[in-house]
PDB file of C-alpha atoms and ligand atoms in Angstrom:
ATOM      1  CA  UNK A  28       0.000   0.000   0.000  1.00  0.00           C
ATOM      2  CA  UNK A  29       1.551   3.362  -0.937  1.00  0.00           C
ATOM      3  CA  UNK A  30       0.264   7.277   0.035  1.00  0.00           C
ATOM      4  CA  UNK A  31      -2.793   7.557  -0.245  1.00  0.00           C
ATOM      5  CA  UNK A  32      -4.296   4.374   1.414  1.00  0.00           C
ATOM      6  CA  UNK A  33      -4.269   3.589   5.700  1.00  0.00           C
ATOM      7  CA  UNK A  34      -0.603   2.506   5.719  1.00  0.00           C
ATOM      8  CA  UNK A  35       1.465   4.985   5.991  1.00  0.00           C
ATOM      9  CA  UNK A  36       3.180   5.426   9.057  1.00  0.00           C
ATOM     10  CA  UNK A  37       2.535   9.417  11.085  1.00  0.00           C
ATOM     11  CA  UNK A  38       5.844   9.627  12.273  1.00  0.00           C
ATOM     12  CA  UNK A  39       8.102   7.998   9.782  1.00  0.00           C
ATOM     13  CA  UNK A  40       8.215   5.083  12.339  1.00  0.00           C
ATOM     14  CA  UNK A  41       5.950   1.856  13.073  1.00  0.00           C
ATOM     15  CA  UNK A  42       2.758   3.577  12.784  1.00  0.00           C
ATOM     16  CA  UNK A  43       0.638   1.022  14.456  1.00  0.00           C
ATOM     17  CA  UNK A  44       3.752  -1.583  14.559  1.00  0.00           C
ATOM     18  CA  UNK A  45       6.502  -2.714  16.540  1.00  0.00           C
ATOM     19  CA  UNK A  46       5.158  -1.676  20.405  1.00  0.00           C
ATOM     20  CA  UNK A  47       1.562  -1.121  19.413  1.00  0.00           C
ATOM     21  CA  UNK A  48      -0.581   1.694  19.701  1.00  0.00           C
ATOM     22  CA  UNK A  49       0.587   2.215  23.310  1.00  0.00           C
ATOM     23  CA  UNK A  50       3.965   3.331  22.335  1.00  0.00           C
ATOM     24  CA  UNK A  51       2.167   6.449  20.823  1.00  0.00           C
ATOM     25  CA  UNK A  52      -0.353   7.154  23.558  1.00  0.00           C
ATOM     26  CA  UNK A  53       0.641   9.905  26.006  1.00  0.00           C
ATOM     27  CA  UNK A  54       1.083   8.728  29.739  1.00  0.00           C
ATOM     28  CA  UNK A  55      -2.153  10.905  31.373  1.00  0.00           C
ATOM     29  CA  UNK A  56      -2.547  13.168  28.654  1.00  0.00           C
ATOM     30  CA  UNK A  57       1.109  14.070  28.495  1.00  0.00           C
ATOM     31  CA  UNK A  58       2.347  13.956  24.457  1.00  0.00           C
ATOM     32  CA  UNK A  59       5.873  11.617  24.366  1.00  0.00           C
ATOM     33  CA  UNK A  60       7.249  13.852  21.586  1.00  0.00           C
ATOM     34  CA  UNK A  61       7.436  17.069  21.332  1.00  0.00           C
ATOM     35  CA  UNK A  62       5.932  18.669  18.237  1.00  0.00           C
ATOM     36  CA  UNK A  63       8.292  18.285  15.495  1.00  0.00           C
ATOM     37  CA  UNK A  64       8.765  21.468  13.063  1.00  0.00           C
ATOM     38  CA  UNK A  65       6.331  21.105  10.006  1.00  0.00           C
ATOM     39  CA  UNK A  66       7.591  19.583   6.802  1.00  0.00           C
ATOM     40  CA  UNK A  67       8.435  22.076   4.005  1.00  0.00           C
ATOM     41  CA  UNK A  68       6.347  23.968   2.478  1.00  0.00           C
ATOM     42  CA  UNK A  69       3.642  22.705   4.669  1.00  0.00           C
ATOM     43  CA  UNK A  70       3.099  25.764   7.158  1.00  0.00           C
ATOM     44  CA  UNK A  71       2.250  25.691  10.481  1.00  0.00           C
ATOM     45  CA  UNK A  72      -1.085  23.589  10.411  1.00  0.00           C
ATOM     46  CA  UNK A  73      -0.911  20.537   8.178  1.00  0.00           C
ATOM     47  CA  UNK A  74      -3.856  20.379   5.880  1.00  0.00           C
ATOM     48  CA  UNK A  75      -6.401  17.941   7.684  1.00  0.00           C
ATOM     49  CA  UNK A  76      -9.854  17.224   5.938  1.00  0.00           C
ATOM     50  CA  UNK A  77     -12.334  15.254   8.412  1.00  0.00           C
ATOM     51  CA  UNK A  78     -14.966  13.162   6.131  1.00  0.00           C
ATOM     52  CA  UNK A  79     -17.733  12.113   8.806  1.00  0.00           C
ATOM     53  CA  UNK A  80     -20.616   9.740   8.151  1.00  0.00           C
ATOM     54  CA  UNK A  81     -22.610   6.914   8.566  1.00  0.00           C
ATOM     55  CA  UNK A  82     -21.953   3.562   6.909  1.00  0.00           C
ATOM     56  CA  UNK A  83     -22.062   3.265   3.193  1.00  0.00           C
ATOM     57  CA  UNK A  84     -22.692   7.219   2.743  1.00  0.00           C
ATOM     58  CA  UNK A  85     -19.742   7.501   0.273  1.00  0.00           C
ATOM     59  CA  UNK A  86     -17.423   9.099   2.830  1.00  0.00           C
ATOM     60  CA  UNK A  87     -14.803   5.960   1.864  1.00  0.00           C
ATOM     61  CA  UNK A  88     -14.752   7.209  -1.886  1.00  0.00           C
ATOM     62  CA  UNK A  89     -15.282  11.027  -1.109  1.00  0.00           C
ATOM     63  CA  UNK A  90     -12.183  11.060   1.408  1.00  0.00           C
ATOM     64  CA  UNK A  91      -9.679   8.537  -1.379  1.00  0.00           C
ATOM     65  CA  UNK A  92     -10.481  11.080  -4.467  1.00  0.00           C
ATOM     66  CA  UNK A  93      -9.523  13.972  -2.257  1.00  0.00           C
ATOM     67  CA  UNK A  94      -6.366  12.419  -0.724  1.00  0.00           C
ATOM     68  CA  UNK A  95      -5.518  11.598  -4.600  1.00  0.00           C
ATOM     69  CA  UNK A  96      -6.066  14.746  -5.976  1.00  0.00           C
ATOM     70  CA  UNK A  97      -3.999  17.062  -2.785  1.00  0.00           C
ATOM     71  CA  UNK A  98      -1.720  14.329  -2.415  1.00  0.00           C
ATOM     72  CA  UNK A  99      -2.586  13.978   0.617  1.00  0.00           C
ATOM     73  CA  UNK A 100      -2.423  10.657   2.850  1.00  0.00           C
ATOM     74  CA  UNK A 101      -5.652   8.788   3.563  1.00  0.00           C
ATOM     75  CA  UNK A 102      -6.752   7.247   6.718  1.00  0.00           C
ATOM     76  CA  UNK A 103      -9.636   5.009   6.595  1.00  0.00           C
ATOM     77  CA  UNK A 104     -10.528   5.248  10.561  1.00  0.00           C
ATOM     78  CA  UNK A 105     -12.926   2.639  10.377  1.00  0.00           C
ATOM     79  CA  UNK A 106     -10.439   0.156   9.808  1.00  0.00           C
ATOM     80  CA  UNK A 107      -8.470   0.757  13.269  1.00  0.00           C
ATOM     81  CA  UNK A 108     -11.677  -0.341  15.032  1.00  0.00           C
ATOM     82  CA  UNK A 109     -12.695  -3.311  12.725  1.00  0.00           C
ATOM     83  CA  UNK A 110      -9.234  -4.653  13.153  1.00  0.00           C
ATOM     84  CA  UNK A 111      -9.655  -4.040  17.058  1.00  0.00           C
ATOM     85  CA  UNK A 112     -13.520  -5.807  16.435  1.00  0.00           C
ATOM     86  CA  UNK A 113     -11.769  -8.570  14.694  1.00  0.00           C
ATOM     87  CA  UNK A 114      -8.646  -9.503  17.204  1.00  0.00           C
ATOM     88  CA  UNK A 115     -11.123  -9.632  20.011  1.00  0.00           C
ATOM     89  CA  UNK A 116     -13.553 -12.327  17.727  1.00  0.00           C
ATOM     90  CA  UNK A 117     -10.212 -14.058  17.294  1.00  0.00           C
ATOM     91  CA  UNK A 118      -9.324 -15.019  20.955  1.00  0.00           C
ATOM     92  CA  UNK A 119     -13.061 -16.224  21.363  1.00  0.00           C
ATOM     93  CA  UNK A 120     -14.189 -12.873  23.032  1.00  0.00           C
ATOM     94  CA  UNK A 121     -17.473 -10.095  23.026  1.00  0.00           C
ATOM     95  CA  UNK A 122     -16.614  -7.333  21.562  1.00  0.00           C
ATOM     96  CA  UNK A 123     -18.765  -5.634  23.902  1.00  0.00           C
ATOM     97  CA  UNK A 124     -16.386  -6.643  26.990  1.00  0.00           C
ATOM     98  CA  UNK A 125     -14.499  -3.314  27.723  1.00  0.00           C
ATOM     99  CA  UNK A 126     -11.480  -5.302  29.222  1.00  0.00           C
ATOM    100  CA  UNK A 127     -10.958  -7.483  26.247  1.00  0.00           C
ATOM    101  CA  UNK A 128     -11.294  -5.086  23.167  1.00  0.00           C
ATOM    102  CA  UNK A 129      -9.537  -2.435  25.311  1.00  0.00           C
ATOM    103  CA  UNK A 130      -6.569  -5.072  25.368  1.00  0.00           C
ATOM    104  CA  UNK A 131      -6.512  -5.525  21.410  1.00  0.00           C
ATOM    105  CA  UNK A 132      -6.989  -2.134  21.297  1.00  0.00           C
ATOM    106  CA  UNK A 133      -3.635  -1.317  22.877  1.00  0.00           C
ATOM    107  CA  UNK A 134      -1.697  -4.520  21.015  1.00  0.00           C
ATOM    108  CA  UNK A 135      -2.963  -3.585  17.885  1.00  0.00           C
ATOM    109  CA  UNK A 136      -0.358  -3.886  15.357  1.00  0.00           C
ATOM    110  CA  UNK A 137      -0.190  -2.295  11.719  1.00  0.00           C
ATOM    111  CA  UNK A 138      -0.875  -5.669   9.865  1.00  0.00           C
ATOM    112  CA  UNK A 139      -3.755  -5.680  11.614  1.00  0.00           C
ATOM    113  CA  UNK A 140      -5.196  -3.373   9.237  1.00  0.00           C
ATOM    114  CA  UNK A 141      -4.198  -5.809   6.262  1.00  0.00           C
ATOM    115  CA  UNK A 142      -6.377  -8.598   7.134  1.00  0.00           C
ATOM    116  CA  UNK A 143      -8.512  -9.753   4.551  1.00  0.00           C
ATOM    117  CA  UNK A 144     -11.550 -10.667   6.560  1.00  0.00           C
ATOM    118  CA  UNK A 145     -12.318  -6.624   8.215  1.00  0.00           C
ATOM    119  CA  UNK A 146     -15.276  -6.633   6.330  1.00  0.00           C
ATOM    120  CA  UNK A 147     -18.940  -8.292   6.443  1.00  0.00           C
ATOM    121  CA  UNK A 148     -22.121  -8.589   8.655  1.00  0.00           C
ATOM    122  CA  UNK A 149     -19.535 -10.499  11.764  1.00  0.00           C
ATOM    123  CA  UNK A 150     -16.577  -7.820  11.163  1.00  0.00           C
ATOM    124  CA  UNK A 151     -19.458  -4.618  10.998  1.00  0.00           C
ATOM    125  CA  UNK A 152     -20.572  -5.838  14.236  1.00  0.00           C
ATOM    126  CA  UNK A 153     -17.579  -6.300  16.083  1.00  0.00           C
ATOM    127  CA  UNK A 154     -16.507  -3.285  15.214  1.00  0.00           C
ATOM    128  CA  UNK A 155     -19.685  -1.382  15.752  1.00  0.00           C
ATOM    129  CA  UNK A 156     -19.393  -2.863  19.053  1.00  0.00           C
ATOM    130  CA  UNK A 157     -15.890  -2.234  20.337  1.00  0.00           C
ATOM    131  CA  UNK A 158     -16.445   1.412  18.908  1.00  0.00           C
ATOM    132  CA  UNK A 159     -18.520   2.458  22.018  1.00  0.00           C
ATOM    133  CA  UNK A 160     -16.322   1.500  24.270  1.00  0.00           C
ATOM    134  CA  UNK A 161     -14.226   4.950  25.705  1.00  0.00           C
ATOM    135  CA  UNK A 162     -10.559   2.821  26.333  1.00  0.00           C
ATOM    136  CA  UNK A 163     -11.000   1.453  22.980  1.00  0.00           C
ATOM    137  CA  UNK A 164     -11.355   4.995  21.452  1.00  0.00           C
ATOM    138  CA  UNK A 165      -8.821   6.423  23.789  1.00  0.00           C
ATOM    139  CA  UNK A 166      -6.279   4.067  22.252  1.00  0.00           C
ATOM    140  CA  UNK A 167      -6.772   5.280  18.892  1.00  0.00           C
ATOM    141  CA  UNK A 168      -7.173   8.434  19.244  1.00  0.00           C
ATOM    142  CA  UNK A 169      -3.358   9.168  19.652  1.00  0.00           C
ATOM    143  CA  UNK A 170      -2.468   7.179  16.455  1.00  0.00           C
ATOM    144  CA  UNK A 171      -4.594   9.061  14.098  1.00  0.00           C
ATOM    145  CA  UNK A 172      -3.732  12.422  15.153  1.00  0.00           C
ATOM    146  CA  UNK A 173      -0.120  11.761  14.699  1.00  0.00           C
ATOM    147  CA  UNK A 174      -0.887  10.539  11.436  1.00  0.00           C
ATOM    148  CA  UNK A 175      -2.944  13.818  10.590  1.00  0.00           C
ATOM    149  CA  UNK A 176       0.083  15.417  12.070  1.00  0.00           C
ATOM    150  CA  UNK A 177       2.577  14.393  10.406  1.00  0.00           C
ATOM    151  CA  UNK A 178       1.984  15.647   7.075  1.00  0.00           C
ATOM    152  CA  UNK A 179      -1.652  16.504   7.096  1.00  0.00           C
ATOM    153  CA  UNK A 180      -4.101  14.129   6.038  1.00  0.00           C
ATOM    154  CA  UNK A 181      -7.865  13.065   4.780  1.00  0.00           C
ATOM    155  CA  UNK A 182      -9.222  10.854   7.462  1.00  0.00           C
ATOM    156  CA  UNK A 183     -12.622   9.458   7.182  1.00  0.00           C
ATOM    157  CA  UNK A 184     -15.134   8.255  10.221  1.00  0.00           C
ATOM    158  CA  UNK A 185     -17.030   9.143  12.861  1.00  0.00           C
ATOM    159  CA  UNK A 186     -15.778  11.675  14.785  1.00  0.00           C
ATOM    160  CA  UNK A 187     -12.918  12.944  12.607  1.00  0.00           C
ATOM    161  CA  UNK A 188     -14.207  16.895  12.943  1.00  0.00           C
ATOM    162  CA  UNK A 189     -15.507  16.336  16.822  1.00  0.00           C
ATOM    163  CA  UNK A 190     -13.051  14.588  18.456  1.00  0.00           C
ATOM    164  CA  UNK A 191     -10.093  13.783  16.666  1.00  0.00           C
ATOM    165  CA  UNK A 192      -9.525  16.826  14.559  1.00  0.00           C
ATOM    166  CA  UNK A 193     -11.837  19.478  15.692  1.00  0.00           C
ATOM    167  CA  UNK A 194      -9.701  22.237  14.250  1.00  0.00           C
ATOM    168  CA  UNK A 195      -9.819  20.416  10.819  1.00  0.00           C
ATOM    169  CA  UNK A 196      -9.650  23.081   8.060  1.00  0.00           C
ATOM    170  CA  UNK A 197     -11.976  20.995   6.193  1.00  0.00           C
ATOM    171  CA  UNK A 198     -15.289  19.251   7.586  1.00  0.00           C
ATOM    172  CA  UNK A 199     -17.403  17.571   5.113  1.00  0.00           C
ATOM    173  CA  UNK A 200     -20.316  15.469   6.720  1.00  0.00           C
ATOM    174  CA  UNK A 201     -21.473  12.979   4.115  1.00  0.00           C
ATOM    175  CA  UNK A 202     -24.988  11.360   4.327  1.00  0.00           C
ATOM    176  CA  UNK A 203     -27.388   9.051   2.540  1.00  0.00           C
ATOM    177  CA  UNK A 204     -31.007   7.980   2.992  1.00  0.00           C
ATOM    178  CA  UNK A 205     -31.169   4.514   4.540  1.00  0.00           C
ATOM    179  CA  UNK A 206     -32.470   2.653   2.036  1.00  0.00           C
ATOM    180  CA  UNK A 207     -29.983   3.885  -0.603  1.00  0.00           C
ATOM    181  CA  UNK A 208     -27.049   2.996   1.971  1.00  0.00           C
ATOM    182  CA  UNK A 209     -28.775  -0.531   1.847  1.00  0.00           C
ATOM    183  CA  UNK A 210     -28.467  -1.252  -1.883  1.00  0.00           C
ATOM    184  CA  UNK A 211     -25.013  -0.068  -2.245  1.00  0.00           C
ATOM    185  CA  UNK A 212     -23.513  -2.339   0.657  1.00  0.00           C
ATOM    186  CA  UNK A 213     -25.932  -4.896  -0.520  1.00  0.00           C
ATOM    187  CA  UNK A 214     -24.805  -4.484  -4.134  1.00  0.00           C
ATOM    188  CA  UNK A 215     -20.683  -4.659  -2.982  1.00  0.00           C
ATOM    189  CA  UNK A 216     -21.298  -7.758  -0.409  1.00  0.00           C
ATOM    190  CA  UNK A 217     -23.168  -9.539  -2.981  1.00  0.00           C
ATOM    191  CA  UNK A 218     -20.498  -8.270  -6.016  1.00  0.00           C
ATOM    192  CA  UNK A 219     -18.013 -10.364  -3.982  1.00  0.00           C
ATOM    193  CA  UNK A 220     -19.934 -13.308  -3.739  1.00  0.00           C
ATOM    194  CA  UNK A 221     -21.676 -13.237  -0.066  1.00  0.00           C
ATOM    195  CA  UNK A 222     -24.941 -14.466   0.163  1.00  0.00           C
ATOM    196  CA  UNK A 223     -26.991 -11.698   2.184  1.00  0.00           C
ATOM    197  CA  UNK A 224     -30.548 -10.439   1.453  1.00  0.00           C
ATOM    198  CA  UNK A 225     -31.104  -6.522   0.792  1.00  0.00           C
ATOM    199  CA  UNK A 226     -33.380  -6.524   4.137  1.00  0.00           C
ATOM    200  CA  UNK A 227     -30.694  -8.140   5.644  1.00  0.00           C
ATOM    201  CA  UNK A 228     -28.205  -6.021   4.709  1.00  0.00           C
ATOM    202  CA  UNK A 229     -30.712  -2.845   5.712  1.00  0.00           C
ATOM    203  CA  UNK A 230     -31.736  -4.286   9.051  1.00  0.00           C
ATOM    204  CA  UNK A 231     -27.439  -4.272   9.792  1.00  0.00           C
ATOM    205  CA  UNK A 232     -27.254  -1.011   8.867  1.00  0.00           C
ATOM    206  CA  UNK A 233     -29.829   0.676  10.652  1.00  0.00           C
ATOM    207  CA  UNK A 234     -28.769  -1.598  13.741  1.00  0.00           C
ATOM    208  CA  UNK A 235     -24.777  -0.051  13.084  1.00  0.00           C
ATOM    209  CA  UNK A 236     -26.087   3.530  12.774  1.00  0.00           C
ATOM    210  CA  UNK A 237     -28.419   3.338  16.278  1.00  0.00           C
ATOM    211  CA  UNK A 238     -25.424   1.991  18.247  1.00  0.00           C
ATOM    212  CA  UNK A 239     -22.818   4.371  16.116  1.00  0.00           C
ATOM    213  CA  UNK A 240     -25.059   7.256  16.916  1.00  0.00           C
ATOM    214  CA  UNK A 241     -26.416   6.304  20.294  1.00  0.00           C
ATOM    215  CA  UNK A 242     -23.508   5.565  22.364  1.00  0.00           C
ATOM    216  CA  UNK A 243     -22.023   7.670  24.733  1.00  0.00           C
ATOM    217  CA  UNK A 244     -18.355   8.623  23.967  1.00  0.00           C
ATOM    218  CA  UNK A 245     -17.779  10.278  20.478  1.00  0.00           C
ATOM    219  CA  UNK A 246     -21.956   9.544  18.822  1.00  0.00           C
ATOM    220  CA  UNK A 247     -21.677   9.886  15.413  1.00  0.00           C
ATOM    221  CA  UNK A 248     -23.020  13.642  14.492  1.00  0.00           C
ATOM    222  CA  UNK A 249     -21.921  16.257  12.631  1.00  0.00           C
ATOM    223  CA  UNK A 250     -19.455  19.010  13.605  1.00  0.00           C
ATOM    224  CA  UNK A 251     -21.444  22.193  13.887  1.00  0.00           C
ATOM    225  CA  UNK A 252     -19.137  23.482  11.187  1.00  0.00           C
ATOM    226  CA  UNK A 253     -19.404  20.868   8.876  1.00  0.00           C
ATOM    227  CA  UNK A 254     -20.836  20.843   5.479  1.00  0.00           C
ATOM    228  CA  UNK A 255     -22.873  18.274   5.092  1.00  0.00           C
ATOM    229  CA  UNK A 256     -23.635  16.493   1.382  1.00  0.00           C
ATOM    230  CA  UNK A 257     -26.498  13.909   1.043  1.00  0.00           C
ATOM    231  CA  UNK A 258     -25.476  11.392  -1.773  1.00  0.00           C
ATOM    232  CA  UNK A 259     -28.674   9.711  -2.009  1.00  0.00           C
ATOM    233  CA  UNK A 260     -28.961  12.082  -5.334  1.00  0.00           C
ATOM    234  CA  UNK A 261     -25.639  13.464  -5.856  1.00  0.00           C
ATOM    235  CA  UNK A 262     -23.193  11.680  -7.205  1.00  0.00           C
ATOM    236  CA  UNK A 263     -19.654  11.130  -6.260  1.00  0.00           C
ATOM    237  CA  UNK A 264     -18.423  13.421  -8.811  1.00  0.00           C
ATOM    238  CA  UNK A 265     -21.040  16.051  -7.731  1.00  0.00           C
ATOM    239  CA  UNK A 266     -19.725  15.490  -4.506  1.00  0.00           C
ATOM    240  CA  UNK A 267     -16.209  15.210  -5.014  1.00  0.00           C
ATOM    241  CA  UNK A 268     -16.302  18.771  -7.533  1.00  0.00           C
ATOM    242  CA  UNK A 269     -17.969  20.868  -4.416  1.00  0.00           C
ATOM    243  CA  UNK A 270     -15.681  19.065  -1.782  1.00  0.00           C
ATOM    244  CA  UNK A 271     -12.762  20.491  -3.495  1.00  0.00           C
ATOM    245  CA  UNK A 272     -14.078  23.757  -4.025  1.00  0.00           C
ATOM    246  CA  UNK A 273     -14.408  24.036  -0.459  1.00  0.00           C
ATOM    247  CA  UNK A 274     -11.124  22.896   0.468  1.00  0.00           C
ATOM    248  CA  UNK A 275      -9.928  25.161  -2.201  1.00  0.00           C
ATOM    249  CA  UNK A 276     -11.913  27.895  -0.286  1.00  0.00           C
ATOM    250  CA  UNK A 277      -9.965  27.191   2.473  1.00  0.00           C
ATOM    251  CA  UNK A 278      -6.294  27.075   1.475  1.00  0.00           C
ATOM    252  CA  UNK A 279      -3.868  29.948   2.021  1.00  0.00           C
ATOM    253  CA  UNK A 280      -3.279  31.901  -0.531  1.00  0.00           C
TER     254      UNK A 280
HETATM  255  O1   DC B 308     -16.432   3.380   8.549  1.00  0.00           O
HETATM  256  P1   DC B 308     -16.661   1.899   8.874  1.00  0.00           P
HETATM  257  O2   DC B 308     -18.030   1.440   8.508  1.00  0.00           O
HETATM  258  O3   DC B 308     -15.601   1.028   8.305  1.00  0.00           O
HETATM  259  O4   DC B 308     -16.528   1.826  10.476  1.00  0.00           O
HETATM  260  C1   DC B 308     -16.731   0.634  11.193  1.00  0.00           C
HETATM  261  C2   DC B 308     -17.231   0.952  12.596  1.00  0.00           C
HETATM  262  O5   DC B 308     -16.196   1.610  13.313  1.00  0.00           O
HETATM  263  C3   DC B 308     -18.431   1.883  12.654  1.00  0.00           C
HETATM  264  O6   DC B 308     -19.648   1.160  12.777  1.00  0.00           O
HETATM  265  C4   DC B 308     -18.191   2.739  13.858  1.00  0.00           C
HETATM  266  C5   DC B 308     -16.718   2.659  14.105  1.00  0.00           C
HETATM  267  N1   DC B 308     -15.997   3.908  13.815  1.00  0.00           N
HETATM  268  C6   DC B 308     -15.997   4.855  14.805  1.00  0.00           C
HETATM  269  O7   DC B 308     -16.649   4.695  15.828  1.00  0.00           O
HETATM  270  N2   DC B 308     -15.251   5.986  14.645  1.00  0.00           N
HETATM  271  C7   DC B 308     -14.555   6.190  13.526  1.00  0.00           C
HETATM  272  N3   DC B 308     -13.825   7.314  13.398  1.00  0.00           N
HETATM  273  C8   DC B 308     -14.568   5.228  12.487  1.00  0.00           C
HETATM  274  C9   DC B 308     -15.328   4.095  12.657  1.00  0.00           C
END
């Protein structure tokens, strides 16, 4: 995986490897490092653009054309917690248990996030699940703002412009009616061969977006300065075309 896709590492070091995501997490609050002068030509605040959503909204392809076209690094956020959602499945535990997915939280490791099997109804779940729970989030939350960090960044997820990048120059908030959410993960699950009805597929959905919005820590909502696009009618192009005019918008001159 190159630029561009959830590899690359924030700090020029193991990302998520070598001692885990607890190598990068502040004792207490306390950052380890101290904040390293910005890369050239890359001022004082690196460019971050948070792409917030619900599942299957189009935030995935939104946030990869805009990383493309700035050159920017991607982070696909959801991944951190499906690989979290899928470690726990792997020892033979709930992802609901706060102890366990807390604890694969903190070992997670950077091939994690190459496993084959992070997505479908069991992998959606799990990491639904682990999701609301605060030490899980607290143990990602370090990694991806280092990666942001480092040389500024498109991350997509939940709480990209509320939690983990509030200051984000660039909030988009991207949206889609149930039903058309539905046919599109339908369509993709099916296009690789699973066998899942479309009420199937809708029922998961709607399940994933009442516990995504619902829980406690970090409810999936948008910023208050967000721009929000619904891509039940506009299509990615659309979407992509006004994105960038807003970013543009927003860059110094
Ligand atoms: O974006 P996704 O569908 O791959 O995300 C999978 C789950 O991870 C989602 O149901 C909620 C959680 N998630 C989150 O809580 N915060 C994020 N920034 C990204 C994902």
């Amino acid at each position: 995986m190159g630029r561009g896709q959830a590899k690359p590492s924030p700090a020029g070091g193991g990302g998520l490897g070598g001692g885990g995501v607890d190598r990068l997490l502040p004792p207490h609050g306390h950052h380890p490092h101290s904040d390293p002068p910005p890369p050239a030509g890359e001022g004082a605040s690196p460019l971050i653009i948070a792409v917030d959503g619900p599942a299957a909204a189009g935030k995935g392809t939104l946030a990869r054309r805009l990383a493309a076209a700035l050159g920017l690094p991607h982070l696909d956020t959801g991944l951190l917690y499906r690989a979290v959602g899928r470690r726990v499945l792997d020892r033979g535990g709930d992802p609901r248990d706060p102890v366990a997915a807390e604890a694969e939280a903190r070992a997670l490791r950077r091939e994690d996030l190459d496993r084959t099997d992070l997505r479908g109804p069991a992998a959606d779940a799990a990491s639904s699940a682990v999701a609301a729970i605060p030490g899980v989030r607290a143990a990602l939350l370090e990694f991806q703002r280092e990666f942001g960090r480092a040389h500024g960044a498109v991350l997509d997820g939940r709480d990209i412009g509320t939690v983990v990048f509030p200051e984000a120059r660039v909030k988009l908030f991207v949206t889609a009616s149930l039903a058309a959410r539905a046919k599109r993960r339908w369509r993709e699950l099916t296009g690789k061969g699973l066998a899942v009805t479309l009420a199937q597929v809708e029922a998961d959905l709607r399940a994933r977006d009442a516990q995504d919005v619902g829980r406690a820590t970090a409810p999936l909502r948008p910023a208050a300065d967000a721009l929000q696009f619904d891509t039940t009618t506009l299509d990615i192009d659309a979407a992509f075309e006004a994105a960038m005019d807003l970013v543009r918008a927003r860059l110094p001159r």
